[in-house]
Coordinates of C-alpha atoms and ligand atoms in Angstrom, one line a residue:
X1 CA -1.0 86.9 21.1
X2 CA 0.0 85.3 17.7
X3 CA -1.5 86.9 14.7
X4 CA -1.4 85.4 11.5
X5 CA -2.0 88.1 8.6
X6 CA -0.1 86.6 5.7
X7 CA -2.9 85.0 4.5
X8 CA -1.7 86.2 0.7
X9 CA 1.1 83.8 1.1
X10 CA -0.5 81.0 2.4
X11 CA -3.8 80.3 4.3
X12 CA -4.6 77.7 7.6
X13 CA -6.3 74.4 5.6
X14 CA -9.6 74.5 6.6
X15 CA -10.7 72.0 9.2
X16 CA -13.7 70.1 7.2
X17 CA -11.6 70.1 4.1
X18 CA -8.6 68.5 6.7
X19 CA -11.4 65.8 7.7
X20 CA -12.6 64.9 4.4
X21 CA -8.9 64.6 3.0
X22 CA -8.0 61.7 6.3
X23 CA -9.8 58.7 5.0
X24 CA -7.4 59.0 1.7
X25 CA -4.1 59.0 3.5
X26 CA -4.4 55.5 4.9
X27 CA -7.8 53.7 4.0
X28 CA -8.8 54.5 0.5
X29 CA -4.8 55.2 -0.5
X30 CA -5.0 53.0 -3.7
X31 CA -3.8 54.9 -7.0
X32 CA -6.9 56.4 -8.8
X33 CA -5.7 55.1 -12.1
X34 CA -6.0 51.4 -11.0
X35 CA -8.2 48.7 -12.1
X36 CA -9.6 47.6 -8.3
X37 CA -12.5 49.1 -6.7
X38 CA -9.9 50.3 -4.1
X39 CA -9.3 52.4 -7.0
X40 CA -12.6 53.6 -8.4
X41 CA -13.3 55.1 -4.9
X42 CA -10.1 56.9 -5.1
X43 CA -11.2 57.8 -8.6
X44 CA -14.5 58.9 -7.8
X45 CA -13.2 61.0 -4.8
X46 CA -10.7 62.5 -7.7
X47 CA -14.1 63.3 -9.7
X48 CA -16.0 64.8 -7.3
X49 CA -13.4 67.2 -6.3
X50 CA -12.5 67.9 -10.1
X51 CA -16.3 69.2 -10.4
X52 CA -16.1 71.2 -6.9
X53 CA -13.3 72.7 -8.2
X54 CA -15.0 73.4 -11.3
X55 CA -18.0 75.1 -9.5
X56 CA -15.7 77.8 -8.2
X57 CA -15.0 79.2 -11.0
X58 CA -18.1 78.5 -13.0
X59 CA -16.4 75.9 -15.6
X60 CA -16.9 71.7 -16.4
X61 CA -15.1 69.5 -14.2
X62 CA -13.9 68.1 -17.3
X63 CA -12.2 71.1 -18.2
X64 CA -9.7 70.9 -14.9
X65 CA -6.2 69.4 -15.1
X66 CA -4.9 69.0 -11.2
X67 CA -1.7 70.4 -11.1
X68 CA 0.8 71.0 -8.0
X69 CA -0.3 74.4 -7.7
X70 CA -0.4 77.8 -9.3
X71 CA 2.9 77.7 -10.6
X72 CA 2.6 74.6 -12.4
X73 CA -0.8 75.9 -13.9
X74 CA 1.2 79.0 -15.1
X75 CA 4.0 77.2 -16.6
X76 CA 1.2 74.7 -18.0
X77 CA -0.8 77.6 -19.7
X78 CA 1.7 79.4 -21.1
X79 CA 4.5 76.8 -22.2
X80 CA 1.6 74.8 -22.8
X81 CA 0.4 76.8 -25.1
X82 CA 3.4 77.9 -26.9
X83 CA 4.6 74.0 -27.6
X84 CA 0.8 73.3 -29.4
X85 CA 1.4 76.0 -31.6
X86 CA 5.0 75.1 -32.3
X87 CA 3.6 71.5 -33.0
X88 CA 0.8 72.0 -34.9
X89 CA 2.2 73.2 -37.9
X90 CA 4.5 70.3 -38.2
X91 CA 1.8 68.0 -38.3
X92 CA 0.3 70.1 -41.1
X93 CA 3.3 69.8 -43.0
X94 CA 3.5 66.3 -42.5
X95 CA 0.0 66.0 -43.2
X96 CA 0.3 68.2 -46.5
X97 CA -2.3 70.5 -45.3
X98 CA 0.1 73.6 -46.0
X99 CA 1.9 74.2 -49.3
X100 CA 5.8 73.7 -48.9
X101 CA 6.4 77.0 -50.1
X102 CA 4.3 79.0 -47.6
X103 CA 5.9 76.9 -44.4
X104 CA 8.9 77.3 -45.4
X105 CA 8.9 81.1 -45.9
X106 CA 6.7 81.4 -42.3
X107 CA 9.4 79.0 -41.0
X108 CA 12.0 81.5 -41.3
X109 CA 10.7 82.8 -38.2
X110 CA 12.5 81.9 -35.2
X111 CA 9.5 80.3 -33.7
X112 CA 5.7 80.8 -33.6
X113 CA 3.4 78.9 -35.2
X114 CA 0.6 78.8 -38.7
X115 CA -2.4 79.1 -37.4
X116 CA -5.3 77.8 -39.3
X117 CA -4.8 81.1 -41.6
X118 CA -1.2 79.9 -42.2
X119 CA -0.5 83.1 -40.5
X120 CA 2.8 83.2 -37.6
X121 CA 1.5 83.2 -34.3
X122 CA 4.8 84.0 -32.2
X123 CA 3.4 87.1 -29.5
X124 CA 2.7 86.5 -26.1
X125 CA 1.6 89.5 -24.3
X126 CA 1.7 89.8 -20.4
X127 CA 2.2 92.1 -17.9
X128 CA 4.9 93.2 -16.2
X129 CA 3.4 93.1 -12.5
X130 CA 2.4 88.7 -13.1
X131 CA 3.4 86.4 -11.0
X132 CA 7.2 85.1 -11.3
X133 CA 5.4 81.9 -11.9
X134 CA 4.4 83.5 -15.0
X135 CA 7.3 85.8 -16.0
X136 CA 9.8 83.0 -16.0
X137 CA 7.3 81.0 -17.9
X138 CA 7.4 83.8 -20.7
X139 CA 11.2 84.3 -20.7
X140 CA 11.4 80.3 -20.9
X141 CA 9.3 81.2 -24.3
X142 CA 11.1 83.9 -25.1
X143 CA 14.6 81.5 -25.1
X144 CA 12.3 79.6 -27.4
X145 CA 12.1 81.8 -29.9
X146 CA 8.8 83.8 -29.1
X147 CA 8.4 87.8 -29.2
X148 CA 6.9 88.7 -25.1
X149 CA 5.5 92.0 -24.5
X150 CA 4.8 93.9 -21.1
X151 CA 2.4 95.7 -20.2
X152 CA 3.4 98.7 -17.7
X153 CA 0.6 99.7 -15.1
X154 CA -0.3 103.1 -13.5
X155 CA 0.5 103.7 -9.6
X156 CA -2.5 101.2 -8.0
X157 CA -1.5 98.4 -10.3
X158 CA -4.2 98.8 -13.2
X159 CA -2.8 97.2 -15.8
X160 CA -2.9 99.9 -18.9
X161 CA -5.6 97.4 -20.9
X162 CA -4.4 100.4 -24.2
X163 CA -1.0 98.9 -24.0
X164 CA -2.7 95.2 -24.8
X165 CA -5.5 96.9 -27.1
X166 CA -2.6 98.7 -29.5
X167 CA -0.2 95.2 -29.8
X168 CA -2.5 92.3 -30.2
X169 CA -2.7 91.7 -33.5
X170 CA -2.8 88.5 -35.8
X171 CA 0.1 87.6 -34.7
X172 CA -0.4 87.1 -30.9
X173 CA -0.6 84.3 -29.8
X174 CA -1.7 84.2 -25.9
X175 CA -2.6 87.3 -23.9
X176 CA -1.9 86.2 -20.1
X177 CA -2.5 88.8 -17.3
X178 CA -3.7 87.9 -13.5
X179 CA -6.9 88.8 -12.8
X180 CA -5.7 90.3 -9.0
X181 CA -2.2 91.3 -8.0
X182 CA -0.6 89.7 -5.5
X183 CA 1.3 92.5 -3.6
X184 CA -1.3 95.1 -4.6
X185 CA -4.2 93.2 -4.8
X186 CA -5.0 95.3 -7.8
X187 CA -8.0 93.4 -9.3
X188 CA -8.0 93.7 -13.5
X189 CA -11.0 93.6 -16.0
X190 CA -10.1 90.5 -17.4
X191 CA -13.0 90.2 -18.9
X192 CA -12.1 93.1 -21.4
X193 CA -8.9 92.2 -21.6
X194 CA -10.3 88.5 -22.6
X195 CA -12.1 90.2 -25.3
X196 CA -9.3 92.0 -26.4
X197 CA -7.5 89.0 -27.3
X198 CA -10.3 87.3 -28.9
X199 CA -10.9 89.7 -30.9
X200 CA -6.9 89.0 -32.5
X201 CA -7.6 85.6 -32.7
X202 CA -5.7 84.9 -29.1
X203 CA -5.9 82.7 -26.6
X204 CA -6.7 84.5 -22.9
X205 CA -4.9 83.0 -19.7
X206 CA -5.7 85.0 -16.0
X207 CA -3.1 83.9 -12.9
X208 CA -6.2 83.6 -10.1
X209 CA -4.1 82.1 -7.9
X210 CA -5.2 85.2 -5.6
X211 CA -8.6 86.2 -6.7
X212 CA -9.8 82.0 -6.4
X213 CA -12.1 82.1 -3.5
X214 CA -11.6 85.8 -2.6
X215 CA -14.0 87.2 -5.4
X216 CA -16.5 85.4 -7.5
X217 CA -15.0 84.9 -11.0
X218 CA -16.9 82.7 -13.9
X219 CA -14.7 81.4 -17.0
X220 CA -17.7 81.6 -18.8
X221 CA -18.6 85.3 -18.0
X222 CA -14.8 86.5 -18.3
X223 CA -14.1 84.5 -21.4
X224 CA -11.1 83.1 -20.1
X225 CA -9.3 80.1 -21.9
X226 CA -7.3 78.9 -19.3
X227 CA -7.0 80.2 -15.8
X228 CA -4.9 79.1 -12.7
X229 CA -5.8 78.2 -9.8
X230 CA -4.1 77.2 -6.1
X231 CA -5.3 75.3 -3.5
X232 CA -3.4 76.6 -0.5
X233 CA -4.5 80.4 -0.6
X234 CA -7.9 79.6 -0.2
X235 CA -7.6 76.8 3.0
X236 CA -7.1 73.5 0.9
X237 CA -4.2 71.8 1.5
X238 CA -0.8 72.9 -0.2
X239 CA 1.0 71.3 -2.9
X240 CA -2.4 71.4 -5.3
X241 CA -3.7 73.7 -7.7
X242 CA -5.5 73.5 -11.2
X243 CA -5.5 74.6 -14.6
X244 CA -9.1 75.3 -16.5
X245 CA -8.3 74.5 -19.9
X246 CA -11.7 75.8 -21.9
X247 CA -13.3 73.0 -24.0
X248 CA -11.9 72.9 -27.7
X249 CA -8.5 74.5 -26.0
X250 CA -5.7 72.4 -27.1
X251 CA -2.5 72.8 -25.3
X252 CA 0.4 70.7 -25.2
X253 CA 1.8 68.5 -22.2
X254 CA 5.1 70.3 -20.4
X255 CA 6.0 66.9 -18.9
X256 CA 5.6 63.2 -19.8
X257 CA 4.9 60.0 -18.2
X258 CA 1.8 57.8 -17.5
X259 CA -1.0 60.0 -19.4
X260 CA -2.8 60.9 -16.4
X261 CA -4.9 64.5 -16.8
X262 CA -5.9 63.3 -20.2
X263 CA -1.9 63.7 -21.3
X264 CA -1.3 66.9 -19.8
X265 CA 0.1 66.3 -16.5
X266 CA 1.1 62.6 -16.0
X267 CA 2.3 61.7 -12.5
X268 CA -0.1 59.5 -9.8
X269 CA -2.6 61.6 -8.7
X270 CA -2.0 63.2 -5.1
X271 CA -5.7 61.9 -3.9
X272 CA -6.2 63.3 -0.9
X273 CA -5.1 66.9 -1.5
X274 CA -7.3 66.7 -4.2
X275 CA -9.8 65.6 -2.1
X276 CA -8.9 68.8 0.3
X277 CA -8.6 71.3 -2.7
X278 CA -12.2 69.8 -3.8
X279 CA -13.9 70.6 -0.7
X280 CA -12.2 73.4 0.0
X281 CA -13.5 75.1 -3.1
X282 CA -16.8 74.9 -2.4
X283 CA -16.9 75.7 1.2
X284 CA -15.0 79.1 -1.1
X285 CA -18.5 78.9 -3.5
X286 CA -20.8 78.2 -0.6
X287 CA -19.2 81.3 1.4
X288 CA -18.4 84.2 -1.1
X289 CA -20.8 86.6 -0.8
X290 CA -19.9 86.8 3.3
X291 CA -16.5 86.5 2.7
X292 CA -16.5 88.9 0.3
X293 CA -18.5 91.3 2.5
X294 CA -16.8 90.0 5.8
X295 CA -13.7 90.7 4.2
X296 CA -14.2 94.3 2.6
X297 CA -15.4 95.3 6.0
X298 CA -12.2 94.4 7.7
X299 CA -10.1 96.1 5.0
X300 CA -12.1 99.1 5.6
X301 CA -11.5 98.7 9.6
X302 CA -8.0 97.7 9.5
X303 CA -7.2 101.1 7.2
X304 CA -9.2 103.4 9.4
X305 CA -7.4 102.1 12.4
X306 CA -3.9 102.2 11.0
X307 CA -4.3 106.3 9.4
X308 CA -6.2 107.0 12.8
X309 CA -4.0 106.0 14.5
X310 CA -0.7 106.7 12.7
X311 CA 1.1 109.9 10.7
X312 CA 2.3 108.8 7.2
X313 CA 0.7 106.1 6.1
X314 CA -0.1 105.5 2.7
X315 CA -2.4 103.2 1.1
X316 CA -0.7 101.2 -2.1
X317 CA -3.0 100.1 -4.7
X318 CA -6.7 100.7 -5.5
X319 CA -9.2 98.1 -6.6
X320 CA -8.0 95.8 -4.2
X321 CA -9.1 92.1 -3.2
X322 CA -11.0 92.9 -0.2
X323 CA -8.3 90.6 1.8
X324 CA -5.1 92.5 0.8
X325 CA -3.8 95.6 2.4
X326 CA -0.5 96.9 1.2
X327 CA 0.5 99.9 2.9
X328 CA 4.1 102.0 3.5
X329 CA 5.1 104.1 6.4
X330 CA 6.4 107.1 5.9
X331 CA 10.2 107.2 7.0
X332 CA 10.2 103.3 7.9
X333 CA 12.1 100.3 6.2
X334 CA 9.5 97.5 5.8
X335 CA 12.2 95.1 6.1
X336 CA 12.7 96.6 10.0
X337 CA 9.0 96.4 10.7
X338 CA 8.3 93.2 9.9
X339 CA 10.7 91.9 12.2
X340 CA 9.7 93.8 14.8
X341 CA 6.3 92.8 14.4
X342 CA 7.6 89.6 13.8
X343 CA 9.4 89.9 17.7
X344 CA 5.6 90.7 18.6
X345 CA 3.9 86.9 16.8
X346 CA 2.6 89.0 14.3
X347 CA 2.9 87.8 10.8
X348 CA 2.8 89.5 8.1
X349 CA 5.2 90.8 5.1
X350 CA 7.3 93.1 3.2
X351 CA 5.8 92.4 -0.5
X352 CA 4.9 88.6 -1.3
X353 CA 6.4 86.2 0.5
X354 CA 7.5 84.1 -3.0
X355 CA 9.9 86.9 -3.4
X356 CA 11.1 87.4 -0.1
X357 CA 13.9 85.0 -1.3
X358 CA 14.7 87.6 -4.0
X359 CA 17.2 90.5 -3.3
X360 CA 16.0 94.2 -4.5
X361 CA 12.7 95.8 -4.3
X362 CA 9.1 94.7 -5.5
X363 CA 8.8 94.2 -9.3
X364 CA 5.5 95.0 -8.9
X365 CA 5.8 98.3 -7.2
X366 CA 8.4 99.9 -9.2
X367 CA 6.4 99.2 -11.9
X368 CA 3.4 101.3 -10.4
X369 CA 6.5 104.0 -9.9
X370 CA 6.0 104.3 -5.9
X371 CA 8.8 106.1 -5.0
X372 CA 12.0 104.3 -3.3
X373 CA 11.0 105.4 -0.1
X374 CA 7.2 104.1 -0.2
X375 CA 8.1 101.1 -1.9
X376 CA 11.2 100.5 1.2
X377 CA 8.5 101.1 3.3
X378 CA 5.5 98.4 1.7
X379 CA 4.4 96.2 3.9
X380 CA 1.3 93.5 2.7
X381 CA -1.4 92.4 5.5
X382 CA -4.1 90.2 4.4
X383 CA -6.7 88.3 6.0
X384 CA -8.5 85.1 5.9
X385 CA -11.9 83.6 7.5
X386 CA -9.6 83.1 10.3
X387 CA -8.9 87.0 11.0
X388 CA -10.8 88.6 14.0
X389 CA -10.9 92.2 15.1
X390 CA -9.7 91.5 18.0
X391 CA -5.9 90.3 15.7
X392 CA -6.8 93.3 13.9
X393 CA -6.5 95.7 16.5
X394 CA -4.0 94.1 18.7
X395 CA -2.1 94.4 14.9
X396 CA -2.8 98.0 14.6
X397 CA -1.4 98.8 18.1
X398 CA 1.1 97.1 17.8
X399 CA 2.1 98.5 14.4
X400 CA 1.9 101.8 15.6
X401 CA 4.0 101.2 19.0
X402 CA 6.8 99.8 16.1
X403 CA 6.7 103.2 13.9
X404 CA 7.1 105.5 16.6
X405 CA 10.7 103.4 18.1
X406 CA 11.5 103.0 14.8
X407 CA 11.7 106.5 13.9
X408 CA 12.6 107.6 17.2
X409 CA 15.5 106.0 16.3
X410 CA 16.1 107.3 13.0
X411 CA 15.2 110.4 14.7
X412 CA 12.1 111.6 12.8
Ligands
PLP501 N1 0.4 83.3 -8.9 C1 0.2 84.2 -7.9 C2 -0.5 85.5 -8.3 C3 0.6 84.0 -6.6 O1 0.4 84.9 -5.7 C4 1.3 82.7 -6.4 C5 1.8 82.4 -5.0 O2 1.9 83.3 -4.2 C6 1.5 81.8 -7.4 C7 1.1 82.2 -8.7 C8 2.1 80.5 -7.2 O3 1.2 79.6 -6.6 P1 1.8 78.3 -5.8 O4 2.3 78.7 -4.5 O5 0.5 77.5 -5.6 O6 2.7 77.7 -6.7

């Protein structure tokens, strides 16, 4: 039996979003941006999936920007956001709008920007548990000239919201925390952490690359600015994501070309996983309440099976995405597991699968201070739609036959 629990990583596209993305790879394959009808049904495929997308997550579909994924949206939030604030004082110098003396003296900063207050905007405030997609991001602003602060979190992954409430001031900038963990599954109250920032005059960006699809979430509700979103953890094809950029949110293009995205992210369109991403989103919308509820009870079921049926094992996190279970062993090298239960066709992994690339243990839980041995020992299941109990017990058997040779062998 194969058993595919990685869902976290990346999830099966789902069939009907497969079927409506065909016709675009070799009938209607005309670039949306062209002047033939070809190209206006191309377009108004590209439209209709802007405003499914949209749906999910409560916002306009003219506030979406297609990216290539979640990483892109990061980099496009936050780099985004940091080049409009460099430029826009410039253009008020230019423009005359700010007296010589004051920019120059606000200037001497190494970056950041005057806002409308002539006041230097150059704080970004994060976490330390985000997404590399968004750490990098902020040390590529930090080589820029911009000050980054990281938030710590406690042992399930909360991230301490009285670390963001004490150091956004007038100064920050952008406040950019995920709204669920991707090796935890710790889910955050963005919303107060969106308020937080507002409060300081700052723009909010949440990483949902997990939480899109798995939990309801509304832009509008939260107060978030900008948000990412990614197409291939929630069955759309992969290689497509979004950014929500909020009406009235200016942010600056990271790369340049043709214009397309309204400027922001120029490049031909890549119709028919937009077309897949589109649909896949709101078979997400149409189906979160019983996914959310399917899902939560098969968290609850795969837990009771593993500590019924095993010594040792620990439950990482708390607030979790009802589709992620981290968990450690005790006395058992995740790293040897997983192959094992690899040796078995089941799938699954050590901490996320981006950073299984990366040497040394999980940013994320040394940061919630597991100790060395739980966080050796982490291992992430997660489910999809897919998941049956059936996979789930044949998973938790299996897991347990693995533990026992494994410390048999270590002689525990
Ligand atoms: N942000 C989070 C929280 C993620 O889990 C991931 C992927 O695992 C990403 C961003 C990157 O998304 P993508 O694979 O679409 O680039």
């Amino acid at each position: 039996m194969q058993v595919y629990l990685d869902n976290a990583a990346s999830t099966c596209l789902d069939e009907e979003a497969m079927r409506e993305m065909m016709p675009f790879l070799r009938e209607t394959y005309a670039n949306p941006s062209g002047a033939c009808s070809f190209s206006a049904k191309a377009r108004s495929a590209v439209e209709k999936a802007r405003e499914r997308v949209a749906g999910l997550i409560g916002a306009a579909g003219d506030e979406i920007v297609f990216t290539s994924g979640g990483t892109e949206a990061d980099n496009m939030a936050i780099l985004g956001v940091a080049t409009e604030s460099v430029s826009v004082p410039k253009m008020a110098v230019q423009q005359g709008i700010f007296g010589a003396g004051t920019v120059t003296q606000d200037f001497a900063e190494p970056s950041g920007s005057l806002g409308k207050s002539g006041r230097v905007h150059n704080k970004i405030i994060t976490s330390k548990i985000e997404h590399p997609a968004v750490l990098e991001s902020c040390k590529e602003a930090e080589r820029r000239g911009y000050t980054i602060l990281y938030a710590p979190c406690d042992k399930n992954g909360r991230i301490d919201i009285s670390f963001i409430k004490r150091n956004t001031d007038k100064s920050t900038l952008l406040v950019s925390i995920m709204t669920a963990n991707n090796e935890l599954g710790t889910i955050q109250d963005i919303r107060e952490i969106a308020g937080i920032a507002h409060e300081a005059g700052a723009l909010f960006h949440t990483d949902a690359v997990q939480a899109a699809g798995h939990i309801p979430l509304n832009v509008r509700e939260s107060g978030a600015d900008l948000l990412s979103i990614s197409s291939h953890k929630l069955h759309g094809p992969k290689g497509i994501g979004a950014l929500y950029v909020r009406r009235g949110v200016k942010i600056a293009p990271v790369s340049f070309g043709g214009g397309q995205e309204k400027g922001l992210r120029s490049g031909t369109l890549n119709v028919p996983s937009i077309v897949g991403f589109g649909k896949a989103c709101e078979i997400a919308r149409e189906s979160m309440e019983q996914t959310v509820s399917d899902m939560a009870r098969m968290r609850e079921y795969f837990i009771d099976g593993l500590k019924k049926s095993i010594e040792g094992v620990h439950i990482n996190g708390a607030d979790s995405l009802p589709s992620i279970v981290s968990v450690s062993f005790d006395g058992i090298e995740g790293s040897s597991l997983l192959i094992e239960l690899d040796m078995r066709g089941i799938c699954c992994s050590t901490g996320s699968a981006c950073s299984a690339s990366k040497e040394g243990p999980s940013h994320v839980l040394l940061t919630a201070g597991l100790s060395e041995e739980r966080i050796r020992g982490a291992m992430r299941f997660s489910f999809s739609k897919y998941t049956t109990y059936e996979e789930l017990d044949h998973t938790v058997k299996a897991v347990g036959e693995c533990v026992e040779r494994l410390r048999r062998i270590r002689n525990i």
